Coordinates of C-alpha atoms and ligand atoms in Angstrom, one line a residue:
X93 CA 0.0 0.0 0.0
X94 CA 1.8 3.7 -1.0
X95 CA 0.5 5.8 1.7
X96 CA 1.1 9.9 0.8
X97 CA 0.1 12.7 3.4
X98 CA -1.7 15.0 2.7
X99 CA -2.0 18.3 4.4
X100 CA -4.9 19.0 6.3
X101 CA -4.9 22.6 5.2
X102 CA -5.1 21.2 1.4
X103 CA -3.4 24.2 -0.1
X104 CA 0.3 22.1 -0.6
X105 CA 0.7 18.9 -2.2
X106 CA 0.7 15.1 -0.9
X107 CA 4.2 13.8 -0.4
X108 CA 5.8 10.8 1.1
X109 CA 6.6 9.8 4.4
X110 CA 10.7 11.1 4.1
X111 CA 9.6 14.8 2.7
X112 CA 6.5 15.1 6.0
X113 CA 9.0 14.5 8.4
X114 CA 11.7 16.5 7.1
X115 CA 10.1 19.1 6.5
X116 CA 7.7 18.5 9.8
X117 CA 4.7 21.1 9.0
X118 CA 3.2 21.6 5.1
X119 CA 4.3 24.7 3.2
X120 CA 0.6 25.9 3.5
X121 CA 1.0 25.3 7.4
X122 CA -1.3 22.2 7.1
X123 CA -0.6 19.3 9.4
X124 CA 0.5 16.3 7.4
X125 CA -2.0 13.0 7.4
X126 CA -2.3 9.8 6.4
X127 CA -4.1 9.5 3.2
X128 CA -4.7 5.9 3.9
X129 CA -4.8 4.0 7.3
X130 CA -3.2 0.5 6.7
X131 CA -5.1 -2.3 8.5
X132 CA -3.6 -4.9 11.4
X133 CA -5.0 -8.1 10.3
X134 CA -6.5 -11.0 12.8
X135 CA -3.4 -12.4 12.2
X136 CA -0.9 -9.3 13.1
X137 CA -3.2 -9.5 16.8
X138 CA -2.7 -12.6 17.6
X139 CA 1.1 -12.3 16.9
X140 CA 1.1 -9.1 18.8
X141 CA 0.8 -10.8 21.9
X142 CA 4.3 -12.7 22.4
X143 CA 6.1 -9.5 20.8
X144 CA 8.2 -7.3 22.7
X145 CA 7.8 -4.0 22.8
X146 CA 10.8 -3.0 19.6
X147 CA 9.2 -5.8 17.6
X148 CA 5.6 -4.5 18.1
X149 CA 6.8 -1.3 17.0
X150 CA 8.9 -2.9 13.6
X151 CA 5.6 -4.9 13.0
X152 CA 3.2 -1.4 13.0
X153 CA 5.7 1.0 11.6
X154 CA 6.5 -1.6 9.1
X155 CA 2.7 -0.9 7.7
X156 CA 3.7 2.5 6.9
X157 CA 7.4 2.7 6.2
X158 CA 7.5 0.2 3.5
X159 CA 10.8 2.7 2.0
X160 CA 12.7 1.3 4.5
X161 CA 14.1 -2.0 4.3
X162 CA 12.2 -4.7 7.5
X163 CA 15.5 -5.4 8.7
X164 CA 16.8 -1.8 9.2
X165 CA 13.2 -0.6 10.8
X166 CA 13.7 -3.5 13.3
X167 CA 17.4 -2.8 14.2
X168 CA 16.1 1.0 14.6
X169 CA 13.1 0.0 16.7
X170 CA 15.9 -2.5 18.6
X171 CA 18.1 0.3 19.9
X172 CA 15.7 2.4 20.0
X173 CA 12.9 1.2 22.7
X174 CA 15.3 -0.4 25.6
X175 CA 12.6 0.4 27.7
X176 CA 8.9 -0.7 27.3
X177 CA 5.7 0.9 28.7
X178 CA 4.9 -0.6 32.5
X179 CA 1.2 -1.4 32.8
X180 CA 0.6 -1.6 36.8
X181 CA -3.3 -3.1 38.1
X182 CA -5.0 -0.7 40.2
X183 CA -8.4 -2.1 40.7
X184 CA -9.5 -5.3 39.0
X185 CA -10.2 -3.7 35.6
X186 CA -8.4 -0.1 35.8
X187 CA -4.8 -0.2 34.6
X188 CA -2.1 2.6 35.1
X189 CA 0.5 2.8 31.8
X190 CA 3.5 3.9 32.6
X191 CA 5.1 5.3 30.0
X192 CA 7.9 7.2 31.7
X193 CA 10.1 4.3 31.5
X194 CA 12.4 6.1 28.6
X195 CA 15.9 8.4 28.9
X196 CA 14.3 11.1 30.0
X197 CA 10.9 9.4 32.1
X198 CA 8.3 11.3 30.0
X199 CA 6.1 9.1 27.5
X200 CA 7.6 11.9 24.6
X201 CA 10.5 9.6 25.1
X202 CA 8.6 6.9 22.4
X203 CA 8.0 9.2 19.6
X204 CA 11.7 10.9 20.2
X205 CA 13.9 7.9 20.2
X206 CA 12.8 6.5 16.7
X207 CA 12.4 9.5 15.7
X208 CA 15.8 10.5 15.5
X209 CA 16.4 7.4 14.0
X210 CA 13.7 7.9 10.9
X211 CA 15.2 11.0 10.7
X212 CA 18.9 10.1 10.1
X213 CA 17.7 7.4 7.7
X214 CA 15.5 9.8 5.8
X215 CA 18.1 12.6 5.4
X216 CA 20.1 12.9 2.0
X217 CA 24.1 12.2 1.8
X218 CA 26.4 15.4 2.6
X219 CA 22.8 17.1 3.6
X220 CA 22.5 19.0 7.3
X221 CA 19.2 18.7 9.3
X222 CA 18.2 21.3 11.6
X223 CA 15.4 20.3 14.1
X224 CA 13.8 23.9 15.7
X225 CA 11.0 22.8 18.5
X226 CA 8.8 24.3 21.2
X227 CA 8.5 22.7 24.2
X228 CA 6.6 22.9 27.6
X229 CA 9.3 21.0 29.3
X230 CA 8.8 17.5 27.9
X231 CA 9.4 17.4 23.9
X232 CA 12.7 19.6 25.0
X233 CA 14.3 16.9 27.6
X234 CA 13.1 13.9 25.5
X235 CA 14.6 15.2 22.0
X236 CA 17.1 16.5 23.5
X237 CA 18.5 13.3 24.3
X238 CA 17.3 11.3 21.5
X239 CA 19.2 13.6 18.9
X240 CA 22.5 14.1 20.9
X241 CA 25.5 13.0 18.9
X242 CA 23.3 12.2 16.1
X243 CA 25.4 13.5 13.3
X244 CA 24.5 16.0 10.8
X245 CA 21.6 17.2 12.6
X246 CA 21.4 20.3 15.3
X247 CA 18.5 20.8 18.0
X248 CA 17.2 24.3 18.8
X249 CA 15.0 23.8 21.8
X250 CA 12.6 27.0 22.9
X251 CA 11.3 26.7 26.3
X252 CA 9.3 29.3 28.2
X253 CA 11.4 30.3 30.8
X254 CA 8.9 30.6 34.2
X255 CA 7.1 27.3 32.6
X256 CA 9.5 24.6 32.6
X257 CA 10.4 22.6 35.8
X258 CA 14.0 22.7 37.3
X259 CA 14.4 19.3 36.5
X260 CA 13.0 19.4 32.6
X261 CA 15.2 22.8 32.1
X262 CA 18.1 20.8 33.3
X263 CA 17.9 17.9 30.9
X264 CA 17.5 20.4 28.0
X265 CA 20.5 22.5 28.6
X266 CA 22.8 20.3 30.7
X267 CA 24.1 18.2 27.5
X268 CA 25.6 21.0 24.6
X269 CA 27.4 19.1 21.5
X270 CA 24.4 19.8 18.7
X271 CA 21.7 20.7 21.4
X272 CA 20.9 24.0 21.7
X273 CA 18.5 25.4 24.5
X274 CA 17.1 28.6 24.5
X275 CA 14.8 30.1 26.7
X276 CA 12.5 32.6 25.8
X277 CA 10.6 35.4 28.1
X278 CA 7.2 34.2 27.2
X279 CA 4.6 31.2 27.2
X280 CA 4.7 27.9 25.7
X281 CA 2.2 29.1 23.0
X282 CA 4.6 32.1 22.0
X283 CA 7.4 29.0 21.4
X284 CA 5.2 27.3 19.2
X285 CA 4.0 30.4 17.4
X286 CA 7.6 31.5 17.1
X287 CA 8.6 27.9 15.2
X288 CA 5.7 27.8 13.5
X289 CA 6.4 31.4 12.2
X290 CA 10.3 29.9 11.7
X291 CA 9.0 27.0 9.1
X292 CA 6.7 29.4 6.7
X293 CA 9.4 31.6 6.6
X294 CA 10.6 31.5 2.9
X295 CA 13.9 33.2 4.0
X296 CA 15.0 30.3 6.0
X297 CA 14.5 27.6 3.3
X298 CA 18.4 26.6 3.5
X299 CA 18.8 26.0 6.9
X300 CA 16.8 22.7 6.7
X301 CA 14.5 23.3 9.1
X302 CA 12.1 20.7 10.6
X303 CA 10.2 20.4 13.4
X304 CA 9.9 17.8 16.1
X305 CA 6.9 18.6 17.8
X306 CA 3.8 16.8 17.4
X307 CA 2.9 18.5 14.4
X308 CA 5.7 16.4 12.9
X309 CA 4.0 13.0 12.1
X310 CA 7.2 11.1 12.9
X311 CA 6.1 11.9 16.6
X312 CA 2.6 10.5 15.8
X313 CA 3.1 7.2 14.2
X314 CA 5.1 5.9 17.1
X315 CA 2.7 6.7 19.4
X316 CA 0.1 4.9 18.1
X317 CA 2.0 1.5 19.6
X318 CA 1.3 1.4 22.9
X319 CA -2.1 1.6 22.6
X320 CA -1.5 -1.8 21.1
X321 CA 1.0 -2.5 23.8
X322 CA -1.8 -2.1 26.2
X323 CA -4.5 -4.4 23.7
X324 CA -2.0 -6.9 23.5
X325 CA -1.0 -7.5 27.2
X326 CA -4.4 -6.7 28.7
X327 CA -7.5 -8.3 26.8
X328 CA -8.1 -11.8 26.7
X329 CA -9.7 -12.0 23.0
X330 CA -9.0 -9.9 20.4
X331 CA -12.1 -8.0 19.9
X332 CA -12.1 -7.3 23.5
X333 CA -12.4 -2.7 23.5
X334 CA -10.7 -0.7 25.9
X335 CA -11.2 3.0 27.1
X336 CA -8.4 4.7 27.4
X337 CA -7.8 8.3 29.8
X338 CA -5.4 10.3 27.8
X339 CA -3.7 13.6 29.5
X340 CA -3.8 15.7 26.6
X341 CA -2.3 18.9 26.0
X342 CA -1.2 19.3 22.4
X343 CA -3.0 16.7 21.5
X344 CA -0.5 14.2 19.8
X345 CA -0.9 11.6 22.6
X346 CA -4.4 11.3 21.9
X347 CA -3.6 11.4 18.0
X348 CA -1.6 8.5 18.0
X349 CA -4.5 6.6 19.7
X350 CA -6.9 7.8 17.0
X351 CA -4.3 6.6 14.1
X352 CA -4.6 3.0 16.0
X353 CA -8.0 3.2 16.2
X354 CA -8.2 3.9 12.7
X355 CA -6.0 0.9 11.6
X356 CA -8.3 -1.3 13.6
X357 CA -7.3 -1.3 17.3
X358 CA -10.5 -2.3 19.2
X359 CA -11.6 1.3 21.0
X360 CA -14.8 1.2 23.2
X361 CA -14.1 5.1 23.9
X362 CA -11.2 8.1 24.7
X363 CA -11.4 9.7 27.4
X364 CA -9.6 13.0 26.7
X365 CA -8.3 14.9 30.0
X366 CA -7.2 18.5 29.8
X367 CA -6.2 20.6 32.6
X368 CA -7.9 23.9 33.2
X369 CA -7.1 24.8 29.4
X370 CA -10.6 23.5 28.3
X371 CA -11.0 24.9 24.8
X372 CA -11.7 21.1 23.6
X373 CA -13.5 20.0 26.1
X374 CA -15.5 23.4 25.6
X375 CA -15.7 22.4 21.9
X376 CA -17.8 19.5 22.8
X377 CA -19.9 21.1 24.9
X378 CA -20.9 23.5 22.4
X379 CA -19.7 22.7 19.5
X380 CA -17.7 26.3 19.3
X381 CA -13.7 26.5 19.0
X382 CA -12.3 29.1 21.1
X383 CA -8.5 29.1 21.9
X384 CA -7.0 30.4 25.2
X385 CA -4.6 33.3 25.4
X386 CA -2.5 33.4 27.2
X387 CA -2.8 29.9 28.1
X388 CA -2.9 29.3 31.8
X389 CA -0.7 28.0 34.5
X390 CA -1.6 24.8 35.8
X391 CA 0.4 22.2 38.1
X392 CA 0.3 19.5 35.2
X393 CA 2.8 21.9 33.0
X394 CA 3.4 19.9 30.0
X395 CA -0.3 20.3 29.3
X396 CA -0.7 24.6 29.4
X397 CA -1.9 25.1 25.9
X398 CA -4.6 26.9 24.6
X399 CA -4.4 26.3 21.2
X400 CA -3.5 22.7 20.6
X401 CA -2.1 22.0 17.2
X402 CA -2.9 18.7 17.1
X403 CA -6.9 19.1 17.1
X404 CA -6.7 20.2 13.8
X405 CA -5.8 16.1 12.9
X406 CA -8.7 15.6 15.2
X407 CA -11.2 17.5 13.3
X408 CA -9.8 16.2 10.0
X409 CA -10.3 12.8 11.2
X410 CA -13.8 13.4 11.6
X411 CA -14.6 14.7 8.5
X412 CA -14.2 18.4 9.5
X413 CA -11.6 21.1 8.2
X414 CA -10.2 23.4 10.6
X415 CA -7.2 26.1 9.7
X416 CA -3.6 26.7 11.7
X417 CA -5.8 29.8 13.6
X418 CA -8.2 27.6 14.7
X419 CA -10.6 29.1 12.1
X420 CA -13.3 25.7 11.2
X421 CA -13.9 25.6 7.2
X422 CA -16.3 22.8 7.1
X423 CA -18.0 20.8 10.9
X424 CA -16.8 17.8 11.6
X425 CA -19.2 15.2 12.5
X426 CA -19.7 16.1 16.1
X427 CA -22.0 13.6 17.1
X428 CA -20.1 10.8 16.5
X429 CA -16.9 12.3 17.8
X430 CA -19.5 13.0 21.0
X431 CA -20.2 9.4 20.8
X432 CA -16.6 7.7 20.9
X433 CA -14.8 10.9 22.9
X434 CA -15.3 11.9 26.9
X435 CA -13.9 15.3 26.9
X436 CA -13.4 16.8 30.7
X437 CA -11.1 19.5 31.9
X438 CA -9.3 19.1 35.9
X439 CA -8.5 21.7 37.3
X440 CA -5.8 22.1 39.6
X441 CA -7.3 21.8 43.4
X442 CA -8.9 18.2 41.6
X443 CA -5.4 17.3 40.3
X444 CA -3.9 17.3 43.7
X445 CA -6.8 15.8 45.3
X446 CA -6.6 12.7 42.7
X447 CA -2.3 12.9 43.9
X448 CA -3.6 12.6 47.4
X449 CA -6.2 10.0 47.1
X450 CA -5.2 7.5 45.1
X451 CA -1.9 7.2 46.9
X452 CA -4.3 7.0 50.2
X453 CA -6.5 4.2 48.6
X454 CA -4.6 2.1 46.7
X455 CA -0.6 3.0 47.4
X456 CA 0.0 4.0 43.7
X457 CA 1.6 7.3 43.0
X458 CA 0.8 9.8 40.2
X459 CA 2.2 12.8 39.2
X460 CA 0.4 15.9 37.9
X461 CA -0.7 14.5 34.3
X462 CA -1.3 11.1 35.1
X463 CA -3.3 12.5 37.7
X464 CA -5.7 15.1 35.4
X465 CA -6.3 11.3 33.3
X466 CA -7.2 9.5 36.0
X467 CA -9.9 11.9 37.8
X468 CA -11.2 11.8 34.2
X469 CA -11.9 8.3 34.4
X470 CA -12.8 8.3 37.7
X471 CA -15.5 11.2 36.8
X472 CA -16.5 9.2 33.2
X473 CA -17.5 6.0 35.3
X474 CA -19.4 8.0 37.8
X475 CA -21.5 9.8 34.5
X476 CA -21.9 6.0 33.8
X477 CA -21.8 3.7 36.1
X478 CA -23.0 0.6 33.7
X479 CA -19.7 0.9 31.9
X480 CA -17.9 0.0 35.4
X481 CA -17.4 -3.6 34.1
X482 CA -15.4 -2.5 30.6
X483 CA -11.4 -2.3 30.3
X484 CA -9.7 1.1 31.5
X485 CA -6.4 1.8 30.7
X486 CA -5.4 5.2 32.3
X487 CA -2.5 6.8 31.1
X488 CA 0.7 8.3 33.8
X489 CA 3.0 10.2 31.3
X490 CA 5.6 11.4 33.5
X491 CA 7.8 9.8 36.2
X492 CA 6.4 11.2 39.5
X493 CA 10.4 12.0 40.5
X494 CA 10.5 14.7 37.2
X495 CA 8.2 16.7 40.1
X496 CA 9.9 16.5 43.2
X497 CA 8.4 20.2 45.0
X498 CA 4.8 19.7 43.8
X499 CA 4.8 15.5 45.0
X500 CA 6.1 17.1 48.5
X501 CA 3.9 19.6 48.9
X502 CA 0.6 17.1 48.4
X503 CA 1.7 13.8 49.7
X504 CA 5.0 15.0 52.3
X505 CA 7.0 12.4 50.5
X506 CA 10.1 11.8 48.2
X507 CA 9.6 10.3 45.1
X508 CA 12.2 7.8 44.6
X509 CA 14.3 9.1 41.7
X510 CA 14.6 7.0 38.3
X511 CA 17.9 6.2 37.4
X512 CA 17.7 8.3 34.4
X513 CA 17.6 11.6 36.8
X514 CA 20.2 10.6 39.2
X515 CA 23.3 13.2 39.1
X516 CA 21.1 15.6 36.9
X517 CA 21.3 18.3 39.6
X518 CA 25.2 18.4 39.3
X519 CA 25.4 18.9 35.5
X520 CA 26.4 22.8 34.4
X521 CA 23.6 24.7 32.2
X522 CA 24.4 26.2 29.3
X523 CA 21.6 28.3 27.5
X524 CA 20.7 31.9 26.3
X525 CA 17.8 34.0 26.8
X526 CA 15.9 35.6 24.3
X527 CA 12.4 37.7 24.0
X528 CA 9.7 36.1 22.6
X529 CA 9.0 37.4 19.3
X530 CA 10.0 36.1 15.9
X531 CA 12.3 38.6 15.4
X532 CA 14.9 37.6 17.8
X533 CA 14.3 34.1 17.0
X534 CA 15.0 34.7 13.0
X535 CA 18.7 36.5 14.8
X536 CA 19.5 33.4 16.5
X537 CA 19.0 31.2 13.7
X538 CA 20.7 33.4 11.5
X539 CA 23.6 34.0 13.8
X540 CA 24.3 30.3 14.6
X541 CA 23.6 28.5 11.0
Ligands
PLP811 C1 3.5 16.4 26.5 C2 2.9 15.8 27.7 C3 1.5 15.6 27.8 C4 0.5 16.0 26.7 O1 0.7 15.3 25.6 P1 0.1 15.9 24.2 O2 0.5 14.9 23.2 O3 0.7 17.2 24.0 O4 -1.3 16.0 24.4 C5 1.0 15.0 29.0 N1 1.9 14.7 30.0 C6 3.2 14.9 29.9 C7 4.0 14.5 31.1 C8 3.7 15.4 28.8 O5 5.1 15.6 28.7

């Protein structure tokens, strides 16, 4: 099957797989999609379920990437997934997955390793990459340390400076060699307008710019994986359906659960969790899109945006049309997303409650994020109580340890630190400061490439 993507804005042509991810968002500032969604067979299921977690991956990748050779794509996905997603029991039927296990304990850490991977095989001899990104704390740390070393391609990392914790700012600027960190007097959604101003820019065509946020679909396809991870290790047949609690803030986790459910994974519902950022869940409320700006401040950090860049996949999914502004062209079919999504925005005070009692009741600790999903799912079975006997699979996207100050405060505990953080706080910084307009980010760019 020869899959092209198309761009969601429709204004730029369909290209392969290698030209969407190196050139991350579509010359008309479109988000690149599948034209196609290949299907995992009976067959594929049943084999899913011995597979470790670099071979599942190979086996779904393969379905897309069929430009690079089966043998390669496994040897990528071998070195990069060392680590697998931990799926811990809480109650009989609700699982926790733990997808913090990677370099830098954040679930971006699936998408990023490959990623850099896809992205060295995809790049032309004697050609330099550049990959520019925005980050709330998370894409930063975790591409940070998937592209170190890699050669022939240099990072520029833009993190709003008051938004990012001590911990993420410090595996973004504590490694230097082709990583560059920059932090910026401004929000998270002044980063991403900043880069997404950076890519249109006609001006900047040589550096070889590309992005590895979410809008890149390099970040999406791997994340589609786990939520057959999850299938695989949890039901007992293969038609068995799952709702899954997704902390959603960009919207890219929740995307790459979508793409699986469009190649077939069994999906009973999503249950999408936003923090007190609620333009989505507002959305299905009322069927109106309204962004937030400034975005606000909440304890579950990685998840303060207002505009997420991501829903526009959403709505294209669904048969709808929506622009980079936010602007929707043409409805999507809102009743049937209604149907198969549970949108519901935690605020803050519920956050740390969630922190609080679930270590209380059942010993297991969350952190912010995995927190916002799981009040979701606790509020989605109290709406309906009759679903109480289905599958849940709740997701915790950050290691509890990446938020030392804010576990303390609730709980009056240490989290135990991962050994990915140990010695972190010893390492020496390195980054610059610069305003948060485009202006001083076309300078930097210009002064360093
Ligand atoms: C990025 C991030 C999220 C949100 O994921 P999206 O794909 O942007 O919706 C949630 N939790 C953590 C810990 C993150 O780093």
């Amino acid at each position: 099957m020869d899959i092209k993507y198309y761009s969601t804005n429709q204004k730029a042509p369909a290209v392969d797989f290698f030209s969407a991810i190196l050139t991350g968002q579509a010359p008309d500032k479109g988000l690149y999609m599948p034209d196609k969604f290949p299907k995992i067979t009976k067959e594929d299921f049943a084999k899913m379920r011995d597979l470790e977690y670099f071979e599942l991956a190979a086996l779904i990748l393969s379905k897309y990437l069929k430009e690079i050779p089966p043998k390669d794509l496994l040897e990528m996905c071998k070195s990069a997934y060392t680590f697998y997603p931990r799926l811990e029991n809480v109650t009989e039927n609700k699982f926790l997955m733990r997808l913090d296990t990677g370099p830098t304990a954040s679930f971006k850490d699936f998408a990023a390793q490959i990623m850099s991977r896809l992205m060295q095989f995809a790049i032309k001899k004697g050609e330099k990459l550049r990959v520019l990104t925005a980050t709330s704390g998370d894409t930063g740390s975790a591409i940070a340390h998937a592209f170190h070393n890699i050669k022939n391609i240099d990072v520029v990392i833009l993190f709003p400076i008051n938004e990012v914790s001590n911990k993420q700012r410090k595996q973004m600027t504590t490694l230097g060699g082709n990583i560059k960190a920059v932090a910026i007097k401004g929000k998270f959604d002044d980063a991403q307008a900043m880069v997404k101003e950076a890519f249109a820019d006609k001006e900047l065509k040589g550096l070889n710019l590309t992005s590895a946020n979410s809008i890149n679909i390099a970040r999406l396809l791997p994340q589609s994986v786990y939520y057959f991870w999850a299938h695989a290790k949890l039901t007992k047949n293969i038609d068995d359906k799952i709702i899954f609690s997704v902390p959603s803030g960009n919207f890219g986790d929740l995307m790459g659960g979508v793409l699986a459910w469009k190649m077939g994974l069994p999906v009973e519902k999503f249950i999408i969790a936003t923090n007190a950022n609620n333009e989505v869940p507002r959305f299905f409320s009322n069927g109106t899109y309204e962004k937030i700006e400034p975005s606000i401040e909440c304890i579950s950090n990685a998840m303060n945006v207002g505009h997420p860049s991501n829903f526009v996949r959403l709505i294209d999914a669904f048969g709808g049309k929506m622009d980079e502004k936010g602007n929707i062209n043409k409805a999507p079919r809102l009743e049937e997303m209604r149907k198969f999504f549970y949108a519901i925005s935690v605020n803050d005070a519920l956050t740390k409650e969630t922190i609080n009692n679930v270590y209380k009741k059942y010993k297991v600790l969350l952190e912010p994020h995995g927190a916002v999903a799981w009040y979701g799912l606790e509020k989605y079975l109290k709406e309906y109580p009759d679903d109480n006997k289905k599958l849940y699979v709740s997701f915790e996207t950050a290691d509890p340890a990446k938020f030392p100050e804010k576990i303390h405060k609730i709980l009056n505990i240490e989290p135990e630190t991962p050994r990915s953080l140990v010695g972190l706080d010893k390492l020496k910084e390195k980054y610059e400061t610069i305003d948060a307009n485009y202006a001083s980010l076309y300078r930097l760019l210009k002064d360093n490439f």
